[in-house]
Each structure stands twice: as structure tokens, then as C-alpha cells.
Short mmCIF file of C-alpha atoms in Angstrom, two decimals:
data_model
loop_
_atom_site.label_atom_id
_atom_site.label_comp_id
_atom_site.label_asym_id
_atom_site.label_seq_id
_atom_site.Cartn_x
_atom_site.Cartn_y
_atom_site.Cartn_z
CA MET A 1 -21.46 12.74 23.48
CA ASP A 2 -17.92 11.92 22.29
CA LEU A 3 -16.84 9.07 24.56
CA SER A 4 -13.38 8.96 23.01
CA ALA A 5 -12.80 12.62 23.85
CA ASP A 6 -14.05 12.03 27.39
CA ARG A 7 -11.64 9.12 27.86
CA THR A 8 -8.78 11.26 26.56
CA THR A 9 -9.68 14.00 29.05
CA PHE A 10 -9.86 11.54 31.95
CA LYS A 11 -6.52 10.01 30.93
CA ARG A 12 -4.88 13.44 30.80
CA HIS A 13 -6.25 14.38 34.23
CA SER A 14 -5.22 11.00 35.64
CA SER A 15 -1.67 11.50 34.34
CA LEU A 16 -1.59 14.99 35.87
CA SER A 17 -2.73 13.57 39.21
CA THR A 18 0.02 10.96 38.97
CA LEU A 19 2.65 13.66 38.47
CA VAL A 20 1.27 15.62 41.44
CA ALA A 21 1.31 12.43 43.54
CA HIS A 22 4.95 11.79 42.66
CA PHE A 23 5.84 15.36 43.59
CA PHE A 24 4.24 15.20 47.04
CA GLY A 25 5.37 11.61 47.61
CA ILE A 26 9.03 12.37 46.90
CA LEU A 27 8.77 15.65 48.84
CA ALA A 28 7.54 13.71 51.89
CA VAL A 29 10.48 11.28 51.56
CA ILE A 30 12.96 14.18 51.46
CA LEU A 31 11.34 15.98 54.42
CA MET A 32 11.27 12.81 56.48
CA LEU A 33 14.95 12.12 55.79
CA ILE A 34 15.85 15.68 56.79
CA TRP A 35 13.87 15.27 60.00
CA LEU A 36 15.29 11.87 60.96
CA LEU A 37 18.89 12.51 59.92
CA HIS A 38 19.29 16.18 60.86
CA TYR A 39 16.99 16.74 63.86
CA ARG A 40 16.91 13.20 65.25
CA GLU A 41 19.61 10.59 65.90
CA GLY A 42 19.60 8.89 62.50
CA ILE A 43 18.30 5.56 61.22
CA GLU A 44 19.79 2.21 62.27
CA TYR A 45 17.85 -0.97 63.04
CA GLY A 46 20.72 -2.72 64.85
CA SER A 47 21.82 0.27 66.93
CA ASP A 48 22.15 0.22 70.71
CA ASN A 49 20.50 3.65 70.68
CA PRO A 50 16.73 2.98 70.99
CA LEU A 51 15.84 6.22 69.21
CA LYS A 52 17.83 5.23 66.12
CA VAL A 53 15.90 1.96 66.09
CA LEU A 54 12.59 3.83 66.46
CA ASN A 55 13.46 6.08 63.51
CA VAL A 56 13.47 3.02 61.27
CA HIS A 57 9.73 2.73 61.88
CA PRO A 58 8.48 6.01 60.32
CA PHE A 59 11.08 5.78 57.56
CA LEU A 60 10.08 2.30 56.38
CA MET A 61 6.37 2.65 57.07
CA TYR A 62 6.15 5.68 54.78
CA CYS A 63 9.13 5.51 52.40
CA GLY A 64 9.03 1.72 52.16
CA PHE A 65 5.40 0.76 52.72
CA LEU A 66 2.94 3.60 52.06
CA PHE A 67 4.91 5.21 49.23
CA LEU A 68 5.24 1.89 47.36
CA VAL A 69 1.58 1.04 47.91
CA GLY A 70 0.66 4.36 46.29
CA GLN A 71 3.03 3.64 43.41
CA ALA A 72 1.50 0.19 42.97
CA MET A 73 -2.02 1.62 42.81
CA MET A 74 -1.08 4.21 40.17
CA THR A 75 0.97 1.73 38.11
CA TYR A 76 -2.05 -0.46 37.43
CA LYS A 77 -3.81 2.26 35.44
CA THR A 78 -1.18 4.78 34.38
CA ALA A 79 1.91 2.72 33.43
CA TYR A 80 2.52 2.50 29.67
CA ALA A 81 2.79 -1.29 29.46
CA SER A 82 0.70 -4.35 28.66
CA HIS A 83 -2.07 -5.24 31.08
CA GLN A 84 -0.19 -8.35 32.26
CA VAL A 85 2.94 -6.29 33.01
CA GLN A 86 0.82 -3.72 34.85
CA LYS A 87 -0.64 -6.47 37.04
CA MET A 88 2.76 -7.98 37.82
CA VAL A 89 4.30 -4.60 38.72
CA HIS A 90 1.20 -3.74 40.77
CA GLY A 91 1.46 -6.94 42.79
CA GLY A 92 5.26 -6.79 43.02
CA LEU A 93 5.37 -3.26 44.41
CA HIS A 94 2.72 -4.18 46.98
CA LEU A 95 4.75 -7.21 48.04
CA ILE A 96 7.97 -5.19 48.43
CA GLY A 97 6.05 -2.59 50.45
CA LEU A 98 4.64 -5.30 52.72
CA VAL A 99 8.10 -6.80 53.34
CA LEU A 100 9.56 -3.40 54.20
CA GLY A 101 6.51 -2.69 56.36
CA ILE A 102 7.17 -5.84 58.38
CA VAL A 103 10.69 -4.58 59.13
CA GLY A 104 9.26 -1.17 60.07
CA ILE A 105 6.75 -2.72 62.47
CA CYS A 106 9.46 -4.92 64.01
CA ALA A 107 11.53 -1.77 64.61
CA ALA A 108 8.69 -0.29 66.69
CA PHE A 109 8.40 -3.46 68.79
CA ARG A 110 12.19 -3.59 69.16
CA PHE A 111 12.18 0.00 70.47
CA HIS A 112 9.48 -0.89 73.00
CA ASP A 113 11.45 -3.93 74.15
CA LYS A 114 14.60 -1.86 74.70
CA LEU A 115 12.73 0.58 76.95
CA ASN A 116 10.34 -1.97 78.50
CA LEU A 117 7.32 -0.15 77.06
CA LYS A 118 3.91 -1.73 76.49
CA ASP A 119 2.94 -2.59 72.92
CA MET A 120 -0.26 -1.62 71.09
CA VAL A 121 -1.56 1.01 73.51
CA SER A 122 -1.99 4.00 71.15
CA LEU A 123 -4.64 4.78 68.54
CA HIS A 124 -1.84 5.03 65.99
CA SER A 125 -0.73 1.46 66.67
CA TRP A 126 -4.30 0.14 66.43
CA ILE A 127 -5.00 1.86 63.12
CA GLY A 128 -1.57 1.10 61.70
CA LEU A 129 -1.44 -2.62 62.47
CA THR A 130 -5.07 -3.11 61.40
CA THR A 131 -4.34 -1.38 58.10
CA PHE A 132 -1.21 -3.44 57.54
CA ILE A 133 -2.95 -6.76 58.23
CA LEU A 134 -5.91 -5.86 56.00
CA LEU A 135 -3.60 -4.80 53.20
CA GLY A 136 -1.75 -8.09 53.48
CA LEU A 137 -5.08 -9.92 53.16
CA GLN A 138 -5.97 -7.64 50.24
CA TRP A 139 -2.73 -8.66 48.51
CA LEU A 140 -3.47 -12.36 49.01
CA PHE A 141 -7.02 -11.85 47.74
CA GLY A 142 -5.70 -10.06 44.65
CA ALA A 143 -3.03 -12.68 43.98
CA PHE A 144 -5.47 -15.59 44.09
CA THR A 145 -8.23 -13.74 42.23
CA PHE A 146 -6.38 -11.81 39.50
CA LEU A 147 -3.01 -13.55 39.07
CA ALA A 148 -3.88 -17.21 39.57
CA PRO A 149 -4.47 -18.88 36.17
CA GLN A 150 -7.36 -20.99 37.48
CA SER A 151 -9.42 -17.90 38.37
CA SER A 152 -12.28 -17.34 35.90
CA SER A 153 -12.86 -14.07 34.06
CA GLY A 154 -16.34 -13.86 35.61
CA THR A 155 -14.90 -14.02 39.11
CA ARG A 156 -12.35 -11.34 38.27
CA THR A 157 -15.05 -9.06 36.87
CA ARG A 158 -17.27 -9.46 39.94
CA MET A 159 -14.44 -8.97 42.42
CA MET A 160 -12.66 -6.03 40.72
CA PRO A 161 -14.91 -3.24 42.14
CA TRP A 162 -14.45 -4.59 45.68
CA HIS A 163 -10.70 -4.93 45.19
CA VAL A 164 -10.44 -1.32 43.99
CA LEU A 165 -12.71 -0.01 46.74
CA GLY A 166 -10.78 -1.90 49.41
CA GLY A 167 -7.45 -0.62 48.10
CA ARG A 168 -8.59 3.00 48.12
CA ALA A 169 -10.03 2.66 51.64
CA LEU A 170 -6.81 1.08 52.92
CA LEU A 171 -4.76 3.87 51.32
CA TYR A 172 -6.64 6.43 53.41
CA MET A 173 -6.34 4.25 56.50
CA GLY A 174 -2.59 4.19 55.88
CA ILE A 175 -2.54 7.98 55.58
CA VAL A 176 -4.42 8.28 58.89
CA ALA A 177 -1.94 5.90 60.52
CA ALA A 178 1.00 7.95 59.22
CA LEU A 179 -0.45 11.26 60.42
CA THR A 180 -1.38 9.95 63.87
CA GLY A 181 2.12 8.50 64.10
CA LEU A 182 3.69 11.87 63.34
CA MET A 183 1.43 13.52 65.93
CA GLN A 184 2.35 10.89 68.52
CA ARG A 185 6.06 11.29 67.83
CA ALA A 186 5.85 15.10 67.96
CA THR A 187 4.07 14.87 71.32
CA MET A 188 6.69 12.45 72.64
CA LEU A 189 9.50 14.76 71.54
CA GLY A 190 7.79 17.85 72.93
CA GLN A 191 8.44 19.53 69.55
CA SER A 192 11.98 20.50 70.51
CA THR A 193 12.22 23.48 68.16
CA ASN A 194 9.82 25.54 66.08
CA ALA A 195 11.75 24.54 62.97
CA GLU A 196 11.38 20.84 63.74
CA SER A 197 7.69 21.29 64.54
CA ARG A 198 7.06 22.96 61.19
CA LEU A 199 9.07 20.28 59.41
CA ILE A 200 6.91 17.54 60.95
CA ASN A 201 3.77 19.45 59.96
CA PHE A 202 4.91 19.91 56.36
CA THR A 203 5.88 16.23 56.19
CA GLY A 204 2.37 15.29 57.31
CA LEU A 205 0.78 17.63 54.75
CA ALA A 206 2.93 16.17 51.97
CA ILE A 207 1.89 12.62 52.96
CA LEU A 208 -1.77 13.64 53.01
CA LEU A 209 -1.60 15.31 49.59
CA PHE A 210 0.29 12.32 48.22
CA GLY A 211 -2.56 10.04 49.28
CA VAL A 212 -5.26 12.32 47.87
CA SER A 213 -3.40 12.64 44.56
CA VAL A 214 -2.96 8.86 44.31
CA ASP A 215 -6.68 8.39 44.87
CA PHE A 216 -7.52 11.00 42.20
CA SER A 217 -5.16 9.26 39.77
CA VAL A 218 -6.77 5.87 40.40
CA ALA A 219 -10.34 7.20 40.26
CA LEU A 220 -9.81 9.14 37.02
CA GLY A 221 -7.79 6.33 35.47
CA ARG A 222 -10.76 3.96 35.67
CA TYR A 223 -12.61 6.12 33.14
CA ALA A 224 -9.67 6.64 30.77
#
């Protein structure tokens, strides 16, 4: 069996999955912006309009958090750079996504405060906050294990499969959080128009396919 040819095939398929992931990821960003800017009130964290504040939440949790997490995962295996640069970009994109995610979560709590609503009562909020906290812990684990100079190569080798497995699981948890959030928002809005309803559905499908494509890219990239 020609292992070199197999690695070339896996690398080509991984690169194709990366392109597909970028297509669906950017498509979801565009669809979400159309939804929030055209059908809803717009996006503004400091607004006196509670709905504008709420719109910051889906925008940053997908476009800022989930999209960048997916990019970080693909960068580690598909970016044409040295291994050290790949690691730094991987960790940096995760960190930026976490910072933007914090702002997105604060926007949801700010919306609740403006309308005197209870926090953390929906399945979406439980899954979303759990995913976010676990991903933050995953980032800390990765930083101390793979970036800290005092970490031994043996420790890195033993921990790598668990780090990869945890990252892929958290990606899907993030996708579930995003889709349940869209469903919750659509229910709250009563799906004002058929056009808006379809737009929300297509946005959810694009997010789902983005996540699946990212996972394919990462899985295939490990064999390239």
C-alpha cells in the first residue's frame, strides 16, 4: 500500500472540506446579517431598544465565537505554515472567539435585565453556557499543555487525542446551541413572515453544514 499516495488523497479531501466549510460558514454570516439588519431592528449593544441588544447575541455567538472556533480548528491542520505558527494561530483564534463570545453572552443577560426576564431557563441557554465554559477550559488546557515550554513531549503526545476529541465534541455542542437558539428566537418572534421563517431555516442549515465540514476537514487532516 502506498502510504504517501494515501496521505496525498487525505490532504486533498481535507482541503476540499475546508473550502466547503468556508463556503457554508461565510454563507451563514451573510444570511444572519440579512436577517438581523433587514428583518429585525439591527445590532447595537448600547441601544435603549432591548431587541437591538438581543441581536448582538446571535451575531457574536456565531460570527464571532463559533465561526472563529471552526477556523481555529481547521487552521491547525490545513494552514500552509510552520507547526509553531499553526499552534499560535489556532490558540489565538480561539482566544478572540472566546472574548467575542463573552460579549455575546453579556448581551443576552443585558436583554433579560431590560425586560426583567429570568436568566438560564431554556435548554438553549443550558447547552450554550455549558459549551462556552467547557471550551474556555479546553483553551486553558491546550495553552498549558501544548504552548507552555515546560510541558514535556510525552505529555503532549498523550494528551493530543483527548484535546482533539474534546474540540470536535464541543464544536457539535456549539452547533446544537446555535440551532436551538435560532428555534427559540423564531418561536419568540412567531415567525413574522414566510420569507423570514425560510431565512432562519437556511441560516440554521448553513451553520450545521459549516460544522460538519469543519469536522470532516479536521478528521481527514489528521491522516494527511
